C-alpha positions as semicolon CSV with decimal commas, in nm:
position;residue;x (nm);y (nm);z (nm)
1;X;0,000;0,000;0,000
2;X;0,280;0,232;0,060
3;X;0,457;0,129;-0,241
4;X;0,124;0,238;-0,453
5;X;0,116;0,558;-0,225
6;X;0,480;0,641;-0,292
7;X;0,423;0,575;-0,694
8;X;0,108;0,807;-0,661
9;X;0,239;1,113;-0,502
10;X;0,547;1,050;-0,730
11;X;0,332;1,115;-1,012
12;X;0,174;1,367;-0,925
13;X;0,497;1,554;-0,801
14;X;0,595;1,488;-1,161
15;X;0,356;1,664;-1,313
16;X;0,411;1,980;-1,147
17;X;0,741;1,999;-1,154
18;X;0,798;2,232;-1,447
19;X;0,775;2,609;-1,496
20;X;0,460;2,801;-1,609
21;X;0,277;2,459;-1,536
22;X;-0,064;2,631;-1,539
23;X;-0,020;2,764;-1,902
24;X;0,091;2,430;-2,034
25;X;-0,172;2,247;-1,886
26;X;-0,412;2,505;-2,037
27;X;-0,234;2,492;-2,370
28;X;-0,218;2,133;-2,346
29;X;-0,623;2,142;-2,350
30;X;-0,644;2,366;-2,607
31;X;-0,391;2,160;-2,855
32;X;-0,618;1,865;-2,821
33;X;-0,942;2,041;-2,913
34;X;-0,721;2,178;-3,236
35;X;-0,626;1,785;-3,273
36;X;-0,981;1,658;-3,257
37;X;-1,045;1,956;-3,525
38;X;-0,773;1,826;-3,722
39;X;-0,860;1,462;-3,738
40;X;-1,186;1,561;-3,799
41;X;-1,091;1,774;-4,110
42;X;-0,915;1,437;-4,240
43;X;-1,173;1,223;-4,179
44;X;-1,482;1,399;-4,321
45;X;-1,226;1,478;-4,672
46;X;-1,274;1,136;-4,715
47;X;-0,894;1,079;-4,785
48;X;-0,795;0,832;-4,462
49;X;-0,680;0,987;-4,135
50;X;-0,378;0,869;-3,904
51;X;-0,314;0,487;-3,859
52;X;-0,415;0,484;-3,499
53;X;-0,707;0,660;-3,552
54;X;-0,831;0,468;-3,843
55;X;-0,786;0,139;-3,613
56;X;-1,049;0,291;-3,371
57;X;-1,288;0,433;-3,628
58;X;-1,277;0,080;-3,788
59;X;-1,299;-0,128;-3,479
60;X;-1,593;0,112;-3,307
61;X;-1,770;0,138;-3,651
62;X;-1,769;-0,231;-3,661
63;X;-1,871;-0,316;-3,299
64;X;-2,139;-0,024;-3,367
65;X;-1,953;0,222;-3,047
66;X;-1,886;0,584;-3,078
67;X;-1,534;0,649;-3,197
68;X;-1,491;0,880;-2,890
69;X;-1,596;0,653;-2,613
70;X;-1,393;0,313;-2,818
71;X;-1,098;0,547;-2,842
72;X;-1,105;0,609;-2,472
73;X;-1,114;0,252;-2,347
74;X;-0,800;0,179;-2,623
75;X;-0,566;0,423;-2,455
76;X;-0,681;0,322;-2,063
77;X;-0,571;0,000;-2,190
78;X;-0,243;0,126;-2,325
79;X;-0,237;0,377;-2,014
80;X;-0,250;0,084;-1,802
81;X;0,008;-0,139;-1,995
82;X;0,266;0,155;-1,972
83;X;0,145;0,237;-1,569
84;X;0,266;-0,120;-1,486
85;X;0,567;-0,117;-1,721
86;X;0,707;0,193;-1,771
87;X;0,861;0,467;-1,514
88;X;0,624;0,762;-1,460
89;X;0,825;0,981;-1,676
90;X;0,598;0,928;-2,013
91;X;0,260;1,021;-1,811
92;X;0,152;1,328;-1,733
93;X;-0,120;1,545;-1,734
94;X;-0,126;1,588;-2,110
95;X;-0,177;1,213;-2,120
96;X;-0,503;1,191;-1,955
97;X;-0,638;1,503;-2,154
98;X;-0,536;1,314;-2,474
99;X;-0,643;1,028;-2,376
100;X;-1,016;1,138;-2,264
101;X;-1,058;1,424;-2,510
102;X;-0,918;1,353;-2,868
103;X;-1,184;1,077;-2,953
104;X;-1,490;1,297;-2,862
105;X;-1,372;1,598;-3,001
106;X;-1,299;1,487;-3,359
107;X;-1,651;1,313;-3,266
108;X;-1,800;1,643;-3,217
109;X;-1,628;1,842;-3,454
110;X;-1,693;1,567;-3,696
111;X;-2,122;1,600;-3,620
112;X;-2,057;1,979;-3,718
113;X;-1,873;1,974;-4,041
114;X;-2,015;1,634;-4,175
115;X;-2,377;1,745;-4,301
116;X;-2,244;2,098;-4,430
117;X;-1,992;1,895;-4,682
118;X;-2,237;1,616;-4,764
119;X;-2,393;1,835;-5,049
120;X;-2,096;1,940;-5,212
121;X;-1,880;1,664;-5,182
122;X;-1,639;1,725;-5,445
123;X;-1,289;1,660;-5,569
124;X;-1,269;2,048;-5,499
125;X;-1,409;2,046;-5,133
126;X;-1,198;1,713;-5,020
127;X;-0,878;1,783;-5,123
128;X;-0,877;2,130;-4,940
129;X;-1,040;1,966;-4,641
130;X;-0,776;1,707;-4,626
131;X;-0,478;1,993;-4,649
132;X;-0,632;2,209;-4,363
133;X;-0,634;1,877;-4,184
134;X;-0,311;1,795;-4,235
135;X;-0,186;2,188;-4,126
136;X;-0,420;2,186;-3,830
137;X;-0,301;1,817;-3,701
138;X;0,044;1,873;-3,733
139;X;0,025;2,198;-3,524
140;X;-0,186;2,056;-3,262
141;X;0,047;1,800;-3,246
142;X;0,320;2,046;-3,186
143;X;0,182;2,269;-2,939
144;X;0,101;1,915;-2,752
145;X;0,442;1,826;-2,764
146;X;0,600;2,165;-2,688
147;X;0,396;2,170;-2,352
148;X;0,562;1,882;-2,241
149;X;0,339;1,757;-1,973
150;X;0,304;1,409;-2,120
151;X;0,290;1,192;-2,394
152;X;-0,028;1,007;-2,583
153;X;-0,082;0,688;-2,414
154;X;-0,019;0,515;-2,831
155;X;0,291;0,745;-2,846
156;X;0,412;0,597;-2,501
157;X;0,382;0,232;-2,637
158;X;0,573;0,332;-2,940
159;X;0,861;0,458;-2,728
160;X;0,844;0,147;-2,499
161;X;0,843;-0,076;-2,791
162;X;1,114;0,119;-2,931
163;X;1,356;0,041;-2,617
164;X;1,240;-0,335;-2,561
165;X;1,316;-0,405;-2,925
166;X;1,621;-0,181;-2,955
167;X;1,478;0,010;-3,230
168;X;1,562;0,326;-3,384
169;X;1,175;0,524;-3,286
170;X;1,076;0,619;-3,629
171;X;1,124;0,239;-3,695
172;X;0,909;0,145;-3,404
173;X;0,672;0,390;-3,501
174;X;0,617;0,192;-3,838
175;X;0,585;-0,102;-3,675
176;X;0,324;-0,030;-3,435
177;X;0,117;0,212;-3,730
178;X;0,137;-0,088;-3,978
179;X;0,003;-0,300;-3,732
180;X;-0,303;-0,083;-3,615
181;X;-0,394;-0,024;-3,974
182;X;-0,383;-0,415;-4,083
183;X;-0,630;-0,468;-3,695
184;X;-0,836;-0,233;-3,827
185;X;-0,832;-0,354;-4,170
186;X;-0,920;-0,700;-4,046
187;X;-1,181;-0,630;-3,811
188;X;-1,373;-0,404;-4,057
189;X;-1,331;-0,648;-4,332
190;X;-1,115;-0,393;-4,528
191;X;-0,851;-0,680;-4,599
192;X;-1,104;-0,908;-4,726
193;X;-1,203;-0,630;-4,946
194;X;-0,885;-0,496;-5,095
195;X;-0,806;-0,901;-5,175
196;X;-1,079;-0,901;-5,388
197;X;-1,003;-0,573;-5,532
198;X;-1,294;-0,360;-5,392
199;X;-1,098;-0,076;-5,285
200;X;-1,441;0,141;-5,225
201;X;-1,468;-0,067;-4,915
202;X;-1,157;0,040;-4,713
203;X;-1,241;0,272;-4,499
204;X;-1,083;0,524;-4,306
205;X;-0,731;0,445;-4,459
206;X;-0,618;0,647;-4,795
207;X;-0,382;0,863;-4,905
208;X;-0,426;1,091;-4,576
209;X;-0,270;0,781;-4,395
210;X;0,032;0,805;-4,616
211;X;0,073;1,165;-4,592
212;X;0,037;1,152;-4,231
213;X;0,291;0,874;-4,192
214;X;0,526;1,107;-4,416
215;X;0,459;1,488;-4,358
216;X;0,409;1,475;-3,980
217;X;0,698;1,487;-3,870
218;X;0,901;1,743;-4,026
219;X;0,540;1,998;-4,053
220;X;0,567;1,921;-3,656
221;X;0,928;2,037;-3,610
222;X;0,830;2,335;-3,827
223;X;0,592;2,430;-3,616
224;X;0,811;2,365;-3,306
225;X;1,045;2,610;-3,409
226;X;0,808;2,875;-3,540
227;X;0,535;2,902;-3,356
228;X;0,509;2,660;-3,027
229;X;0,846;2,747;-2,868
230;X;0,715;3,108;-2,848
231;X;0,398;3,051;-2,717
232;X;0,590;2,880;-2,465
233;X;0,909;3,072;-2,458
234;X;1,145;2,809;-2,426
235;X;1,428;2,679;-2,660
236;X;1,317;2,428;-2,855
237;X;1,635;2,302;-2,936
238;X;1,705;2,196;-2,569
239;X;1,352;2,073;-2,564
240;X;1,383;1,850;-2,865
241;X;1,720;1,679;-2,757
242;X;1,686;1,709;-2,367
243;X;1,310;1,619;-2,281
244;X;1,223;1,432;-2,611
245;X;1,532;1,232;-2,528
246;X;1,500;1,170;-2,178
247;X;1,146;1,024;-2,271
248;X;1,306;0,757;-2,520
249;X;1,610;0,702;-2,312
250;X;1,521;0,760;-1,952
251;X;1,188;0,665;-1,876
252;X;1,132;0,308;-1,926
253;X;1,113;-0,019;-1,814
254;X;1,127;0,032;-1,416
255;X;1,319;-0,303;-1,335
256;X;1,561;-0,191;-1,581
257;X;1,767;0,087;-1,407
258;X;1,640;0,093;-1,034
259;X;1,939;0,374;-0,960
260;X;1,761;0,514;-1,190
261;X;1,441;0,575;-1,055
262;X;1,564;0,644;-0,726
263;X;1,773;0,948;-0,857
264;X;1,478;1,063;-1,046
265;X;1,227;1,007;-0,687
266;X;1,550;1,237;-0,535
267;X;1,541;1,541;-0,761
268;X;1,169;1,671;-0,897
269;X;1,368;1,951;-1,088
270;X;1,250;1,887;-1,477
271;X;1,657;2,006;-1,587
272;X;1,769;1,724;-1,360
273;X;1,565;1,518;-1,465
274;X;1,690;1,557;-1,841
275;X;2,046;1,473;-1,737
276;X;1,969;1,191;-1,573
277;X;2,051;0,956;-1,897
């Protein structure tokens, strides 16, 4: 019981151990309203959205769920798996706002937008739908990051995997996106479908899935740069090699490197904590 206690107040001294913590918390919010926006832009164009989030519109369209509430009990499973396995230093607030708020918001956003596009659902009205999708994701995505009060619950299994399998991340990070598309694939029947050649039957999974796969990551670091280390006033470059780093190399696996965790329990400063490698 003290052991739980200990791990409780541990995380939650975690949490609040960085400057300006109201602000990024608040931010934090805000970038995942702009990310259900985003997704919701992709999926209403018609074009495919991101790999995990086709998985869970698949798998909740199937099973006849709202994406929002499926979404939701995917990443307390995932939460859970990287609770038990991981050290604390991949949750933090930002997880449980992505993790409860993503799904309904693209839901919602999704209710808004869907009948206004229905009538004029054109060639000329998707492909600008799917670009403003792609713009508004990424920068969600990099506001989310640039607050730095925790990663997605699928991000934290991709850096997990990428240290049990001793895998370069962006490696990982194909791994585990090929494998939610081809679940979701399967479970909606979209395999079966694109064996037979009925490609009108795959759903949620297009050419927004292969931008997304492609594009993210250097429209994120854009954005990083240009716009989210401002809002935040911080250096980006520290952030990007310190923090980001510490995440992939620090904080995993808590049998691993017990001095570890001990050192981190001893020193709540977020700079320390960076060093600690």
């Amino acid at each position: 019981m003290n052991r739980v206690k200990s791990e409780a107040y541990g995380y939650i001294k975690d949490m609040f151990a960085q400057h300006n913590m109201v602000k990024r918390i608040v931010l934090s919010f805000i970038s995942i309203i702009i990310m259900g926006f985003g997704i919701s832009l992709f999926s209403v164009s018609g074009f495919g959205v991101d790999p995990f989030t086709s998985m869970n519109m698949n798998v909740a369209s199937t099973l006849g769920i709202g994406f929002g509430t499926y979404q939701l009990i995917v990443n307390m499973v995932i939460l859970l798996y990287v609770l038990i396995v991981a050290h604390r230093g991949l949750i933090g607030v930002g997880t449980i706002v992505n993790m409860v708020g993503c799904g309904y918001a693209c839901e919602f956003f999704q209710s808004l937008i869907q009948p206004a596009v229905d009538s004029h659902y054109t060639l000329a009205v998707r492909i600008p739908l799917l670009a403003a999708g792609i713009v508004t994701l990424c920068f969600a995505s990099s506001l989310f990051f640039t607050a730095n009060v925790g990663v997605g619950p699928y991000d934290a299994l991709g850096f997990m995997f990428s240290r049990g399998a001793k895998l370069k991340y962006k490696w990982a990070r194909v791994v585990t996106d090929v494998t939610v598309v081809l679940i979701g694939l399967v479970v909606s029947g979209g395999l079966t479908a694109l064996i037979h050649g009925d490609i009108s039957s795959v759903k949620n999974i297009g050419i927004g899935t292969v931008i997304t796969a492609f594009c993210m990551g250097p429209l994120v670091n854009a954005f990083n740069k240009s716009i989210s280390a401002k809002i935040f006033n911080v250096d980006y470059e520290k952030i990007s090699k310190d923090v980001a780093f510490f995440m992939l190399k620090g904080a995993f696996f808590k049998n691993a490197r017990p001095e570890y965790v001990v050192r981190a329990e001893a020193n709540s400063d977020h700079k320390t904590y960076a060093l600690l490698k």
